[in-house]
Amino acid sequence: MSQSVRTRPEGSGQALSEAYDTALLDLDGVVYAGGNAIVHAVESLATARAGGMHLAYVTNNALRTPDTVAEHLTELGIPTGADDVITSAQAVARLISEQVPAGARVLVIGGEGLRVALRERGLVPVESADDDPAAVVQGFGGPDLPWGRFAEASYAVARGVPWFASNTDLTIPSGRGIAPGNGAAVEVVRIATGAEPQVAGKPLPPMHRETILRTGAVRPLVVGDRLDTDIEGAFNGEVDSLLVLTGVTDGPQLLAAPPQHRPTYVDADLRGLLTGQPEVVEAGGGFRCGGWTATAGGERLELDGDGEALDGLRALCAAAWTAAGDGTCELDGGKALARLGL
């Protein structure tokens, strides 16, 4: 796939909720964290939906079923139906169903979300490597997943049974901080067997395909907090993206982003759906956004001016990404970010 290299965040004269027909929203770190709604999320999504934007919730977390996720969102004040939720469990179940016979047994290492998705595809979940599975699927099983489940997967994979993973996110946000994600669990089986799984979740194409099939989106906007899943997934799907700073991505990571991790837009939280986005323009050898001008010096990024912190961050992104080209910016942006409180 050939794409031009993004060197600055884009502007938008329209509110993003008007410029795009569907928001493909990540959940953890975007809509909620630790089960609680993130500040401004409920009212922002209500306003976007009232204005005609379709909201779909796209998560790499394969633990919960769409029904359970929809119930949780509704309880938070975000009315949601199960059809509005797309999970990596659904994406990996479709991937498996395309490679094994109808009615085949699949060894499940994970939670109820995987089992429901497999049954939806006419596959039969089983619990043991001795149940003659045609495939092994691994998805996030929560903090209480027994260690013996990884051994069960390893026995089957070592015998040559095809191995699939819902996703390989190494971490997952929780109410107490950052916890190990499914990718960490996948590494356990990889180390034990030396095998490599087929992966369905963000940022890979099977997840984007599942999302478009289920939503019918024509002009979608991916909204996420992770550069290596949400934003890279949008890049791979050749659609636009909005990074919100309510999850795992911080200023230094954003400035150092390689091309596939550079979002179309950057905003503090989901209120960014309801507004236009300011232009970042070339100015005096650097880049200006709002009251800030950023330049790339010999060893560091420089920032002059004042105004909204987000405008300064957008200007810094332009300076950093332009300096990096198709690589990663190695200039020190710490002092500039400190001026913005980021």
Short mmCIF file of C-alpha atoms in Angstrom, two decimals:
data_model
loop_
_atom_site.label_atom_id
_atom_site.label_comp_id
_atom_site.label_asym_id
_atom_site.label_seq_id
_atom_site.Cartn_x
_atom_site.Cartn_y
_atom_site.Cartn_z
CA MET A 1 0.00 0.00 0.00
CA SER A 2 1.38 3.41 -0.96
CA GLN A 3 0.40 6.39 1.15
CA SER A 4 1.79 9.89 1.41
CA VAL A 5 3.67 10.57 4.64
CA ARG A 6 1.70 12.74 7.06
CA THR A 7 3.82 15.62 8.31
CA ARG A 8 1.25 17.59 10.34
CA PRO A 9 -2.20 17.22 11.87
CA GLU A 10 -4.96 18.35 9.53
CA GLY A 11 -7.47 21.12 10.08
CA SER A 12 -11.21 20.89 9.57
CA GLY A 13 -13.63 23.75 8.96
CA GLN A 14 -16.52 21.48 9.97
CA ALA A 15 -17.17 19.78 13.26
CA LEU A 16 -15.81 16.24 12.90
CA SER A 17 -19.26 14.87 13.77
CA GLU A 18 -20.54 16.57 10.61
CA ALA A 19 -17.57 15.79 8.37
CA TYR A 20 -17.76 12.00 8.98
CA ASP A 21 -20.79 9.71 8.95
CA THR A 22 -19.56 7.18 11.53
CA ALA A 23 -17.28 7.35 14.55
CA LEU A 24 -15.45 4.07 15.12
CA LEU A 25 -14.72 4.53 18.81
CA ASP A 26 -12.27 2.58 20.89
CA LEU A 27 -13.55 1.96 24.41
CA ASP A 28 -10.77 1.58 26.99
CA GLY A 29 -9.06 4.94 27.37
CA VAL A 30 -11.52 6.75 25.10
CA VAL A 31 -15.06 6.23 26.41
CA TYR A 32 -14.27 4.71 29.79
CA ALA A 33 -11.39 3.66 32.04
CA GLY A 34 -11.76 1.09 34.78
CA GLY A 35 -15.46 0.83 33.99
CA ASN A 36 -16.14 4.52 34.64
CA ALA A 37 -16.96 7.05 31.93
CA ILE A 38 -14.13 9.39 30.99
CA VAL A 39 -14.86 13.06 31.61
CA HIS A 40 -16.90 14.71 28.81
CA ALA A 41 -17.49 11.37 27.04
CA VAL A 42 -21.21 10.89 27.76
CA GLU A 43 -22.36 14.38 26.81
CA SER A 44 -20.05 14.61 23.79
CA LEU A 45 -21.30 11.34 22.33
CA ALA A 46 -24.92 12.32 22.96
CA THR A 47 -24.43 15.57 21.06
CA ALA A 48 -22.67 13.84 18.16
CA ARG A 49 -25.41 11.23 17.91
CA ALA A 50 -28.17 13.87 18.08
CA GLY A 51 -26.50 15.60 15.15
CA GLY A 52 -26.76 12.49 13.00
CA MET A 53 -23.39 10.79 13.50
CA HIS A 54 -23.54 7.01 13.81
CA LEU A 55 -21.56 5.76 16.81
CA ALA A 56 -19.92 2.34 16.74
CA TYR A 57 -17.73 0.97 19.51
CA VAL A 58 -14.72 -1.02 18.34
CA THR A 59 -12.66 -2.83 20.95
CA ASN A 60 -9.71 -5.18 20.94
CA ASN A 61 -10.89 -6.52 24.30
CA ALA A 62 -12.36 -9.94 23.52
CA LEU A 63 -13.49 -10.71 27.07
CA ARG A 64 -17.02 -9.29 27.07
CA THR A 65 -19.85 -9.95 24.64
CA PRO A 66 -21.38 -7.13 22.57
CA ASP A 67 -24.54 -7.43 24.70
CA THR A 68 -22.54 -6.93 27.89
CA VAL A 69 -20.61 -3.98 26.46
CA ALA A 70 -23.82 -2.37 25.22
CA GLU A 71 -25.45 -2.79 28.63
CA HIS A 72 -22.43 -1.21 30.32
CA LEU A 73 -22.43 1.77 27.96
CA THR A 74 -26.15 2.24 28.42
CA GLU A 75 -25.69 2.22 32.20
CA LEU A 76 -23.07 4.95 31.80
CA GLY A 77 -25.65 7.09 30.00
CA ILE A 78 -24.67 6.19 26.42
CA PRO A 79 -27.65 4.35 24.87
CA THR A 80 -26.15 1.49 22.86
CA GLY A 81 -27.38 -1.68 21.17
CA ALA A 82 -25.35 -4.86 20.75
CA ASP A 83 -25.21 -4.21 16.98
CA ASP A 84 -23.26 -1.01 17.72
CA VAL A 85 -20.39 -2.99 19.31
CA ILE A 86 -17.65 -4.69 17.29
CA THR A 87 -15.06 -6.78 19.11
CA SER A 88 -11.83 -8.49 18.18
CA ALA A 89 -13.55 -11.73 19.21
CA GLN A 90 -15.95 -11.29 16.29
CA ALA A 91 -13.08 -10.50 13.91
CA VAL A 92 -11.03 -13.54 14.93
CA ALA A 93 -14.09 -15.81 14.83
CA ARG A 94 -14.72 -14.80 11.22
CA LEU A 95 -11.03 -15.38 10.41
CA ILE A 96 -11.13 -18.87 11.90
CA SER A 97 -14.43 -19.74 10.18
CA GLU A 98 -12.83 -19.03 6.81
CA GLN A 99 -10.10 -21.62 7.47
CA VAL A 100 -11.79 -24.55 9.26
CA PRO A 101 -14.89 -26.62 8.42
CA ALA A 102 -18.33 -25.57 9.61
CA GLY A 103 -19.04 -27.01 13.05
CA ALA A 104 -15.34 -27.44 13.86
CA ARG A 105 -14.15 -27.46 17.46
CA VAL A 106 -12.05 -24.52 18.66
CA LEU A 107 -10.02 -24.54 21.87
CA VAL A 108 -10.80 -21.28 23.69
CA ILE A 109 -8.27 -19.54 25.92
CA GLY A 110 -10.21 -16.51 27.06
CA GLY A 111 -13.65 -15.36 28.12
CA GLU A 112 -17.30 -15.50 27.15
CA GLY A 113 -16.88 -12.95 24.37
CA LEU A 114 -14.84 -15.47 22.37
CA ARG A 115 -17.30 -18.30 22.95
CA VAL A 116 -20.29 -16.25 21.82
CA ALA A 117 -18.45 -15.02 18.70
CA LEU A 118 -17.41 -18.56 17.74
CA ARG A 119 -20.96 -19.87 18.10
CA GLU A 120 -22.19 -17.00 15.93
CA ARG A 121 -19.95 -18.39 13.18
CA GLY A 122 -21.17 -21.97 13.67
CA LEU A 123 -18.05 -23.15 15.53
CA VAL A 124 -17.97 -25.19 18.74
CA PRO A 125 -15.91 -23.89 21.70
CA VAL A 126 -14.02 -26.56 23.67
CA GLU A 127 -11.82 -26.38 26.76
CA SER A 128 -9.09 -29.01 26.30
CA ALA A 129 -6.31 -29.78 23.85
CA ASP A 130 -7.59 -33.36 24.08
CA ASP A 131 -10.96 -32.38 22.56
CA ASP A 132 -9.48 -32.67 19.04
CA PRO A 133 -9.73 -28.93 18.22
CA ALA A 134 -9.27 -27.70 14.64
CA ALA A 135 -7.93 -24.38 15.95
CA VAL A 136 -6.80 -22.61 19.11
CA VAL A 137 -7.98 -19.07 19.81
CA GLN A 138 -6.58 -16.82 22.49
CA GLY A 139 -8.21 -13.61 23.76
CA PHE A 140 -8.12 -11.48 26.88
CA GLY A 141 -9.52 -13.53 29.74
CA GLY A 142 -9.36 -11.02 32.56
CA PRO A 143 -7.02 -10.91 35.55
CA ASP A 144 -8.19 -14.27 36.93
CA LEU A 145 -7.47 -16.45 33.88
CA PRO A 146 -5.78 -19.57 35.30
CA TRP A 147 -2.18 -20.22 34.32
CA GLY A 148 -3.15 -23.72 33.24
CA ARG A 149 -5.07 -22.28 30.28
CA PHE A 150 -1.79 -21.17 28.71
CA ALA A 151 -0.46 -24.71 29.11
CA GLU A 152 -3.59 -26.08 27.41
CA ALA A 153 -3.01 -23.77 24.45
CA SER A 154 0.65 -24.73 24.31
CA TYR A 155 -0.13 -28.46 24.17
CA ALA A 156 -2.40 -27.99 21.16
CA VAL A 157 -0.20 -25.50 19.32
CA ALA A 158 2.85 -27.74 19.81
CA ARG A 159 0.92 -30.51 18.03
CA GLY A 160 0.47 -28.26 15.01
CA VAL A 161 -3.07 -27.02 15.64
CA PRO A 162 -3.52 -23.59 13.95
CA TRP A 163 -3.29 -20.77 16.50
CA PHE A 164 -5.23 -17.52 16.39
CA ALA A 165 -5.21 -14.47 18.67
CA SER A 166 -7.90 -11.84 18.99
CA ASN A 167 -5.24 -9.16 19.41
CA THR A 168 -1.72 -8.61 20.72
CA ASP A 169 -2.06 -5.45 22.84
CA LEU A 170 0.64 -5.82 25.45
CA THR A 171 -1.20 -3.61 27.94
CA ILE A 172 -4.75 -2.61 28.85
CA PRO A 173 -5.83 0.42 30.91
CA SER A 174 -7.62 -0.20 34.20
CA GLY A 175 -8.94 1.91 37.03
CA ARG A 176 -5.72 1.26 38.96
CA GLY A 177 -3.28 1.85 36.12
CA ILE A 178 -1.87 -0.06 33.14
CA ALA A 179 -2.25 -3.85 33.33
CA PRO A 180 -0.95 -6.69 31.12
CA GLY A 181 -3.10 -7.23 28.05
CA ASN A 182 -3.74 -10.18 25.75
CA GLY A 183 -0.44 -9.63 23.96
CA ALA A 184 1.41 -10.46 27.17
CA ALA A 185 -0.56 -13.71 27.44
CA VAL A 186 0.14 -14.52 23.78
CA GLU A 187 3.86 -14.14 24.50
CA VAL A 188 3.60 -16.92 27.10
CA VAL A 189 2.38 -19.40 24.49
CA ARG A 190 4.81 -18.08 21.87
CA ILE A 191 7.74 -18.64 24.23
CA ALA A 192 6.53 -22.14 25.11
CA THR A 193 5.95 -23.26 21.50
CA GLY A 194 8.00 -21.05 19.19
CA ALA A 195 4.86 -20.67 17.06
CA GLU A 196 3.27 -17.49 15.65
CA PRO A 197 -0.48 -16.85 15.80
CA GLN A 198 -2.69 -15.34 13.15
CA VAL A 199 -3.95 -12.09 14.67
CA ALA A 200 -7.27 -10.43 13.89
CA GLY A 201 -7.51 -7.31 16.05
CA LYS A 202 -6.43 -3.73 15.56
CA PRO A 203 -4.29 -2.61 13.80
CA LEU A 204 -4.60 -5.51 11.35
CA PRO A 205 -6.98 -5.69 8.36
CA PRO A 206 -9.39 -8.38 9.70
CA MET A 207 -10.62 -6.01 12.42
CA HIS A 208 -11.13 -3.11 10.02
CA ARG A 209 -12.97 -5.42 7.61
CA GLU A 210 -15.23 -6.67 10.42
CA THR A 211 -16.00 -3.11 11.47
CA ILE A 212 -16.94 -1.92 7.99
CA LEU A 213 -19.02 -5.04 7.32
CA ARG A 214 -21.01 -4.55 10.52
CA THR A 215 -21.43 -0.74 10.41
CA GLY A 216 -21.73 -0.01 6.69
CA ALA A 217 -19.66 3.14 7.28
CA VAL A 218 -18.96 5.20 4.15
CA ARG A 219 -16.82 7.98 5.63
CA PRO A 220 -15.63 6.65 8.99
CA LEU A 221 -13.46 8.38 11.57
CA VAL A 222 -11.43 6.13 13.87
CA VAL A 223 -11.27 7.56 17.40
CA GLY A 224 -8.69 6.09 19.74
CA ASP A 225 -6.04 6.60 22.38
CA ARG A 226 -3.37 4.17 21.16
CA LEU A 227 -0.96 4.86 18.33
CA ASP A 228 -0.04 1.21 17.72
CA THR A 229 -3.61 -0.12 17.48
CA ASP A 230 -6.23 2.57 16.83
CA ILE A 231 -4.16 4.98 14.75
CA GLU A 232 -2.17 2.32 12.91
CA GLY A 233 -5.43 0.48 12.24
CA ALA A 234 -6.85 3.61 10.62
CA PHE A 235 -3.65 3.98 8.59
CA ASN A 236 -3.89 0.37 7.38
CA GLY A 237 -7.56 0.88 6.52
CA GLU A 238 -6.75 4.18 4.74
CA VAL A 239 -9.27 6.16 6.81
CA ASP A 240 -8.90 9.26 8.97
CA SER A 241 -8.32 9.18 12.71
CA LEU A 242 -8.68 11.28 15.85
CA LEU A 243 -6.29 10.70 18.75
CA VAL A 244 -7.66 11.65 22.17
CA LEU A 245 -5.27 12.14 25.06
CA THR A 246 -7.39 10.40 27.70
CA GLY A 247 -5.63 7.04 27.48
CA VAL A 248 -2.14 5.65 27.12
CA THR A 249 -0.51 8.00 24.57
CA ASP A 250 1.52 10.93 25.91
CA GLY A 251 3.23 13.90 24.28
CA PRO A 252 6.68 12.35 23.73
CA GLN A 253 5.17 9.26 22.10
CA LEU A 254 3.08 11.39 19.76
CA LEU A 255 6.02 13.54 18.68
CA ALA A 256 8.13 10.44 18.00
CA ALA A 257 5.39 8.70 15.99
CA PRO A 258 6.44 7.06 12.71
CA PRO A 259 4.13 7.64 9.71
CA GLN A 260 1.75 4.76 10.46
CA HIS A 261 1.18 6.12 13.99
CA ARG A 262 0.42 9.73 13.07
CA PRO A 263 -3.24 10.65 13.56
CA THR A 264 -5.19 12.94 11.24
CA TYR A 265 -6.39 15.00 14.22
CA VAL A 266 -5.35 15.42 17.86
CA ASP A 267 -7.62 16.56 20.69
CA ALA A 268 -7.84 16.36 24.47
CA ASP A 269 -10.99 14.21 24.71
CA LEU A 270 -14.23 13.38 22.92
CA ARG A 271 -15.29 17.01 22.83
CA GLY A 272 -13.03 17.08 19.77
CA LEU A 273 -15.81 15.39 17.81
CA LEU A 274 -18.00 18.44 18.22
CA THR A 275 -15.63 21.08 16.88
CA GLY A 276 -13.58 21.88 13.84
CA GLN A 277 -9.84 21.44 14.00
CA PRO A 278 -7.37 24.35 13.67
CA GLU A 279 -5.03 24.54 10.72
CA VAL A 280 -1.31 24.05 11.22
CA VAL A 281 0.54 26.32 8.78
CA GLU A 282 4.16 26.87 7.81
CA ALA A 283 5.59 30.02 9.38
CA GLY A 284 9.15 31.36 9.44
CA GLY A 285 10.91 28.06 9.02
CA GLY A 286 8.57 26.37 11.48
CA PHE A 287 4.88 25.65 11.99
CA ARG A 288 2.19 27.74 13.62
CA CYS A 289 -1.06 26.68 15.22
CA GLY A 290 -3.06 29.24 17.16
CA GLY A 291 -0.66 31.37 19.18
CA TRP A 292 2.23 28.90 19.07
CA THR A 293 5.11 28.41 16.62
CA ALA A 294 7.25 25.27 16.72
CA THR A 295 10.58 24.70 15.01
CA ALA A 296 13.06 21.83 14.80
CA GLY A 297 16.51 22.87 15.99
CA GLY A 298 19.77 20.97 15.89
CA GLU A 299 19.05 18.80 18.92
CA ARG A 300 15.63 19.80 20.20
CA LEU A 301 12.19 21.05 19.31
CA GLU A 302 11.62 24.73 20.12
CA LEU A 303 8.29 26.33 20.97
CA ASP A 304 7.49 30.05 21.06
CA GLY A 305 4.28 31.96 21.79
CA ASP A 306 1.32 31.24 24.02
CA GLY A 307 -2.29 30.12 23.86
CA GLU A 308 -4.12 26.81 24.02
CA ALA A 309 -1.82 23.93 24.96
CA LEU A 310 -3.32 21.67 22.30
CA ASP A 311 -2.43 24.18 19.59
CA GLY A 312 1.15 24.09 20.80
CA LEU A 313 1.11 20.29 20.67
CA ARG A 314 -0.25 20.33 17.12
CA ALA A 315 2.50 22.74 16.05
CA LEU A 316 5.12 20.54 17.71
CA CYS A 317 3.75 17.51 15.88
CA ALA A 318 4.23 19.30 12.57
CA ALA A 319 7.81 20.27 13.41
CA ALA A 320 8.67 16.79 14.69
CA TRP A 321 6.98 14.80 11.92
CA THR A 322 8.43 17.01 9.19
CA ALA A 323 11.92 16.62 10.63
CA ALA A 324 11.44 12.85 10.88
CA GLY A 325 10.04 12.35 7.37
CA ASP A 326 9.28 8.65 7.03
CA GLY A 327 11.20 7.82 10.22
CA THR A 328 10.97 8.65 13.92
CA CYS A 329 11.79 12.07 15.36
CA GLU A 330 14.72 11.86 17.78
CA LEU A 331 14.81 15.55 18.71
CA ASP A 332 14.27 16.36 22.38
CA GLY A 333 10.80 17.80 22.88
CA GLY A 334 10.78 17.66 26.67
CA LYS A 335 11.26 21.37 27.37
CA ALA A 336 8.67 22.36 24.78
CA LEU A 337 6.13 19.91 26.13
CA ALA A 338 6.79 21.10 29.67
CA ARG A 339 5.79 24.61 28.59
CA LEU A 340 2.43 23.16 27.57
CA GLY A 341 2.02 21.16 30.76
CA LEU A 342 2.08 17.92 28.76
#
